GROMACS .gro file of C-alpha atoms in nm:
model
  275
    1MET     CA    1   0.000   0.000   0.000
    2LYS     CA    2   0.126   0.345  -0.093
    3TYR     CA    3   0.027   0.620   0.152
    4TYR     CA    4   0.026   0.984   0.045
    5LEU     CA    5  -0.027   1.278   0.281
    6SER     CA    6  -0.129   1.597   0.101
    7VAL     CA    7  -0.082   1.931   0.281
    8PHE     CA    8  -0.305   2.230   0.201
    9VAL     CA    9  -0.241   2.575   0.350
   10ASN     CA   10  -0.536   2.815   0.336
   11GLY     CA   11  -0.683   2.606   0.054
   12GLU     CA   12  -0.364   2.593  -0.155
   13LYS     CA   13  -0.187   2.260  -0.199
   14LYS     CA   14   0.172   2.294  -0.075
   15GLN     CA   15   0.316   1.944  -0.081
   16THR     CA   16   0.241   1.572  -0.106
   17ILE     CA   17   0.445   1.339   0.114
   18LEU     CA   18   0.491   0.971   0.035
   19LEU     CA   19   0.478   0.829   0.386
   20ASN     CA   20   0.637   0.503   0.268
   21SER     CA   21   0.959   0.695   0.196
   22LEU     CA   22   0.999   0.822   0.554
   23PRO     CA   23   1.261   0.648   0.775
   24ASN     CA   24   1.015   0.568   1.054
   25PHE     CA   25   0.736   0.443   0.825
   26ARG     CA   26   0.821   0.077   0.889
   27SER     CA   27   0.793   0.131   1.265
   28GLY     CA   28   0.432   0.244   1.222
   29ARG     CA   29   0.484   0.565   1.420
   30MET     CA   30   0.572   0.910   1.279
   31THR     CA   31   0.570   1.247   1.452
   32VAL     CA   32   0.410   1.558   1.301
   33GLY     CA   33   0.494   1.920   1.389
   34ARG     CA   34   0.668   2.248   1.313
   35ALA     CA   35   1.005   2.148   1.467
   36ASP     CA   36   1.273   2.008   1.236
   37THR     CA   37   1.308   1.701   1.460
   38ASN     CA   38   0.970   1.563   1.346
   39ASP     CA   39   0.930   1.294   1.081
   40ILE     CA   40   0.673   1.512   0.903
   41VAL     CA   41   0.772   1.879   0.924
   42LEU     CA   42   0.495   2.136   0.874
   43PRO     CA   43   0.660   2.481   0.900
   44TYR     CA   44   0.339   2.679   0.943
   45PRO     CA   45   0.238   2.915   1.230
   46SER     CA   46  -0.081   2.730   1.324
   47VAL     CA   47   0.111   2.403   1.375
   48SER     CA   48   0.268   2.339   1.719
   49ARG     CA   49   0.634   2.236   1.745
   50ASN     CA   50   0.525   1.882   1.835
   51HIS     CA   51   0.165   1.869   1.715
   52ALA     CA   52   0.063   1.507   1.667
   53VAL     CA   53   0.169   1.146   1.612
   54LEU     CA   54   0.070   0.939   1.309
   55GLU     CA   55   0.027   0.575   1.413
   56PHE     CA   56  -0.047   0.257   1.220
   57VAL     CA   57  -0.301   0.069   1.435
   58GLY     CA   58  -0.433  -0.266   1.311
   59SER     CA   59  -0.483  -0.195   0.941
   60ASN     CA   60  -0.548   0.179   0.965
   61PHE     CA   61  -0.356   0.498   1.020
   62GLU     CA   62  -0.466   0.712   1.316
   63ILE     CA   63  -0.348   1.061   1.403
   64VAL     CA   64  -0.322   1.142   1.774
   65ASP     CA   65  -0.302   1.491   1.924
   66ALA     CA   66   0.021   1.551   2.122
   67GLY     CA   67  -0.108   1.835   2.339
   68SER     CA   68  -0.115   2.091   2.059
   69LEU     CA   69  -0.259   2.441   2.086
   70ASN     CA   70  -0.478   2.431   1.775
   71LYS     CA   71  -0.585   2.068   1.810
   72LEU     CA   72  -0.692   1.830   1.534
   73ARG     CA   73  -1.033   1.896   1.382
   74VAL     CA   74  -1.273   1.720   1.149
   75ASN     CA   75  -1.562   1.934   1.027
   76GLY     CA   76  -1.483   2.192   1.295
   77THR     CA   77  -1.490   1.950   1.590
   78ALA     CA   78  -1.174   1.886   1.797
   79TYR     CA   79  -1.064   1.526   1.856
   80GLU     CA   80  -0.778   1.364   2.046
   81ARG     CA   81  -0.756   1.064   1.811
   82ILE     CA   82  -0.881   1.036   1.453
   83ARG     CA   83  -0.892   0.723   1.240
   84LEU     CA   84  -0.788   0.813   0.885
   85GLY     CA   85  -0.973   0.664   0.593
   86ASN     CA   86  -0.892   0.718   0.229
   87GLY     CA   87  -0.953   1.090   0.173
   88THR     CA   88  -1.001   1.188   0.538
   89LYS     CA   89  -0.926   1.558   0.590
   90VAL     CA   90  -0.789   1.684   0.924
   91THR     CA   91  -0.772   2.059   0.986
   92ILE     CA   92  -0.524   2.247   1.206
   93GLY     CA   93  -0.587   2.613   1.287
   94THR     CA   94  -0.867   2.856   1.205
   95SER     CA   95  -1.062   2.910   0.885
   96THR     CA   96  -0.840   3.211   0.802
   97ASN     CA   97  -0.512   3.039   0.890
   98SER     CA   98  -0.555   2.666   0.833
   99VAL     CA   99  -0.345   2.364   0.747
  100VAL     CA  100  -0.540   2.067   0.610
  101LEU     CA  101  -0.392   1.716   0.600
  102CYS     CA  102  -0.549   1.466   0.360
  103LEU     CA  103  -0.448   1.099   0.353
  104ASN     CA  104  -0.484   0.897   0.031
  105TYR     CA  105  -0.359   0.549  -0.043
  106ILE     CA  106  -0.343   0.294  -0.322
  107ASP     CA  107  -0.289  -0.081  -0.305
  108ASP     CA  108   0.072  -0.197  -0.285
  109ILE     CA  109   0.108  -0.453  -0.005
  110SER     CA  110   0.485  -0.481  -0.047
  111ASP     CA  111   0.536  -0.151   0.136
  112ALA     CA  112   0.288  -0.191   0.421
  113PRO     CA  113   0.428  -0.077   0.756
  114ALA     CA  114   0.461  -0.310   1.051
  115LYS     CA  115   0.120  -0.348   1.211
  116LYS     CA  116   0.105  -0.201   1.555
  117GLU     CA  117  -0.129  -0.363   1.802
  118PRO     CA  118  -0.337  -0.107   1.990
  119GLU     CA  119  -0.223  -0.053   2.346
  120ARG     CA  120  -0.580   0.018   2.449
  121LYS     CA  121  -0.926  -0.031   2.306
  122ILE     CA  122  -0.991   0.205   2.016
  123ASN     CA  123  -1.345   0.316   1.942
  124LYS     CA  124  -1.462   0.330   1.583
  125GLN     CA  125  -1.531   0.699   1.628
  126PRO     CA  126  -1.260   0.955   1.719
  127VAL     CA  127  -1.222   1.043   2.085
  128LYS     CA  128  -1.397   1.376   2.127
  129ILE     CA  129  -1.326   1.630   2.399
  130SER     CA  130  -1.668   1.650   2.560
  131ALA     CA  131  -1.798   1.956   2.739
  132GLY     CA  132  -1.857   1.914   3.110
  133LYS     CA  133  -1.588   1.651   3.163
  134THR     CA  134  -1.236   1.673   3.297
  135VAL     CA  135  -1.016   1.776   3.005
  136GLY     CA  136  -0.686   1.647   3.144
  137ASP     CA  137  -0.510   1.496   3.443
  138LYS     CA  138  -0.588   1.702   3.750
  139VAL     CA  139  -0.307   1.857   3.955
  140GLY     CA  140  -0.278   1.802   4.329
  141GLY     CA  141  -0.296   2.087   4.578
  142GLY     CA  142   0.068   2.043   4.681
  143ALA     CA  143   0.203   2.103   4.332
  144ARG     CA  144  -0.026   2.403   4.286
  145PHE     CA  145   0.093   2.550   4.617
  146VAL     CA  146   0.461   2.515   4.520
  147ALA     CA  147   0.390   2.677   4.182
  148ALA     CA  148   0.203   2.959   4.357
  149VAL     CA  149   0.501   3.022   4.589
  150MET     CA  150   0.737   3.035   4.289
  151ASP     CA  151   0.509   3.278   4.105
  152ALA     CA  152   0.471   3.491   4.419
  153THR     CA  153   0.850   3.515   4.445
  154ILE     CA  154   0.878   3.614   4.078
  155CYS     CA  155   0.603   3.873   4.122
  156MET     CA  156   0.773   4.011   4.433
  157PHE     CA  157   1.093   4.085   4.242
  158MET     CA  158   0.894   4.223   3.947
  159GLY     CA  159   0.698   4.443   4.185
  160ILE     CA  160   1.008   4.573   4.361
  161GLY     CA  161   1.174   4.653   4.029
  162ALA     CA  162   0.863   4.825   3.896
  163ALA     CA  163   0.816   5.019   4.219
  164VAL     CA  164   1.173   5.153   4.216
  165ILE     CA  165   1.138   5.270   3.855
  166LEU     CA  166   0.795   5.423   3.913
  167LEU     CA  167   0.895   5.601   4.232
  168PHE     CA  168   1.176   5.763   4.038
  169LEU     CA  169   0.939   5.861   3.755
  170PHE     CA  170   0.676   5.993   3.999
  171SER     CA  171   0.929   6.191   4.202
  172ILE     CA  172   0.806   6.512   4.040
  173ILE     CA  173   0.473   6.467   4.219
  174ASN     CA  174   0.477   6.634   4.560
  175SER     CA  175   0.199   6.429   4.722
  176ILE     CA  176   0.334   6.111   4.884
  177ALA     CA  177  -0.017   5.964   4.898
  178ILE     CA  178  -0.072   6.007   4.523
  179VAL     CA  179   0.271   5.864   4.446
  180GLY     CA  180   0.194   5.562   4.666
  181ILE     CA  181  -0.143   5.498   4.503
  182LEU     CA  182  -0.007   5.533   4.149
  183THR     CA  183   0.285   5.304   4.226
  184PHE     CA  184   0.059   5.042   4.384
  185LEU     CA  185  -0.177   5.044   4.084
  186ALA     CA  186   0.110   5.023   3.838
  187VAL     CA  187   0.269   4.729   4.024
  188MET     CA  188  -0.065   4.547   4.031
  189ALA     CA  189  -0.097   4.605   3.655
  190VAL     CA  190   0.248   4.453   3.596
  191ILE     CA  191   0.154   4.142   3.796
  192TRP     CA  192  -0.182   4.114   3.617
  193ILE     CA  193  -0.008   4.130   3.278
  194TYR     CA  194   0.237   3.859   3.391
  195PHE     CA  195  -0.044   3.617   3.478
  196ALA     CA  196  -0.284   3.706   3.196
  197PHE     CA  197  -0.030   3.693   2.913
  198SER     CA  198   0.142   3.381   3.048
  199GLU     CA  199  -0.175   3.177   3.090
  200SER     CA  200  -0.333   3.285   2.760
  201GLY     CA  201  -0.010   3.250   2.563
  202GLU     CA  202   0.150   2.954   2.388
  203SER     CA  203   0.289   2.807   2.712
  204ARG     CA  204  -0.055   2.831   2.880
  205ALA     CA  205   0.122   2.873   3.213
  206THR     CA  206   0.320   3.105   3.437
  207MET     CA  207   0.685   3.028   3.516
  208GLY     CA  208   0.585   2.849   3.837
  209LYS     CA  209   0.337   2.625   3.658
  210ILE     CA  210   0.583   2.553   3.376
  211ALA     CA  211   0.841   2.440   3.632
  212LEU     CA  212   0.589   2.202   3.790
  213GLY     CA  213   0.464   2.066   3.455
  214MET     CA  214   0.114   2.209   3.458
  215CYS     CA  215  -0.093   2.452   3.254
  216VAL     CA  216  -0.425   2.639   3.254
  217VAL     CA  217  -0.692   2.540   2.999
  218ASP     CA  218  -1.059   2.602   2.929
  219ALA     CA  219  -1.250   2.367   3.159
  220ASN     CA  220  -1.498   2.267   2.889
  221THR     CA  221  -1.290   2.232   2.575
  222GLY     CA  222  -0.929   2.186   2.684
  223GLU     CA  223  -0.833   2.474   2.455
  224THR     CA  224  -0.597   2.759   2.544
  225VAL     CA  225  -0.780   3.017   2.755
  226THR     CA  226  -0.846   3.363   2.613
  227PHE     CA  227  -0.681   3.677   2.751
  228LYS     CA  228  -1.023   3.774   2.890
  229GLN     CA  229  -1.052   3.440   3.072
  230ALA     CA  230  -0.700   3.472   3.212
  231THR     CA  231  -0.779   3.826   3.330
  232LYS     CA  232  -1.103   3.711   3.492
  233ARG     CA  233  -0.913   3.428   3.663
  234TYR     CA  234  -0.653   3.670   3.800
  235PHE     CA  235  -0.902   3.914   3.952
  236ALA     CA  236  -1.120   3.628   4.082
  237LYS     CA  237  -0.823   3.534   4.300
  238MET     CA  238  -0.894   3.850   4.497
  239LEU     CA  239  -1.233   3.702   4.586
  240SER     CA  240  -1.065   3.372   4.678
  241ILE     CA  241  -0.847   3.568   4.922
  242LEU     CA  242  -1.143   3.761   5.064
  243ILE     CA  243  -1.326   3.442   5.157
  244LEU     CA  244  -1.039   3.350   5.390
  245PHE     CA  245  -0.841   3.169   5.116
  246ILE     CA  246  -1.110   2.900   5.093
  247GLY     CA  247  -1.129   2.981   4.724
  248PHE     CA  248  -0.786   2.826   4.672
  249PHE     CA  249  -0.912   2.479   4.769
  250PRO     CA  250  -1.036   2.264   4.475
  251ILE     CA  251  -1.390   2.215   4.609
  252PHE     CA  252  -1.590   2.396   4.341
  253GLY     CA  253  -1.741   2.265   4.018
  254LYS     CA  254  -1.521   1.991   3.867
  255LYS     CA  255  -1.278   2.000   4.160
  256GLN     CA  256  -1.178   2.353   4.066
  257THR     CA  257  -1.068   2.641   4.284
  258PHE     CA  258  -1.313   2.930   4.317
  259HIS     CA  259  -1.126   3.149   4.067
  260ASP     CA  260  -1.108   2.860   3.818
  261TYR     CA  261  -1.481   2.800   3.862
  262ILE     CA  262  -1.559   3.169   3.803
  263SER     CA  263  -1.341   3.193   3.490
  264LYS     CA  264  -1.437   2.845   3.359
  265THR     CA  265  -1.075   2.731   3.362
  266GLN     CA  266  -0.890   2.431   3.499
  267VAL     CA  267  -0.529   2.356   3.596
  268ILE     CA  268  -0.410   2.025   3.453
  269LYS     CA  269  -0.084   1.840   3.394
  270ASN     CA  270   0.076   1.977   3.079
  271PRO     CA  271   0.021   1.710   2.810
  272ARG     CA  272   0.339   1.827   2.632
  273VAL     CA  273   0.554   1.736   2.931
  274LYS     CA  274   0.651   1.373   2.976
  275GLN     CA  275   0.530   1.284   3.323
   0.00000   0.00000   0.00000
């Protein structure tokens, strides 16, 4: 069997890859991503560095998400695992910035890859990320506490640095009270930006969470949270503090903290990190 993977970018066909010619084809497992270390390199912005794995299971190819940002989609729906038939199209990215992978094959049994027995039961339908269910492995309170301490330390140094600079800039203001208020607000803005941009960015996590191998995702879809969600999560922490820190205990919703429940987010183990 000859297997061809066609790559379309924003509707334009860019390349066709003969999978049989790839070094790892015979093993029945090939990696897909933007990084040069992958078996199938897709150098496009919407593709993650390590986006997916192409596996030969039984007598079919299946593509498995590797914790990517833009997921794998069929007809607009995100799946973790997709069984590829002849002509199956898998989309990565948005409608305005998309990469479409299309598998086609013709009979030639001399080049069939080694069959790989499934390590677990595979459903006939792709595994869909369902709303209302846990979207990843939950993180224990101990790990979250250590990450919080690390982030607090980082924020302390950021705050001190910002305060020194701002006090110098505000030195022309005669009122100590006004200088203090402006400095406090500016420092809080710096810390907010740190959390909001980190958690809604490509890493999906602050430095503390990255160090502990965790990330923040949308509780319903498993997707990267929006900047608005990350901002809501940050300011909801103030409420968690006001209710005597009870809001930091995972007793709300789907074992979420109060601020995660309010912002519809969840802290999970980062699927890109080998546990």
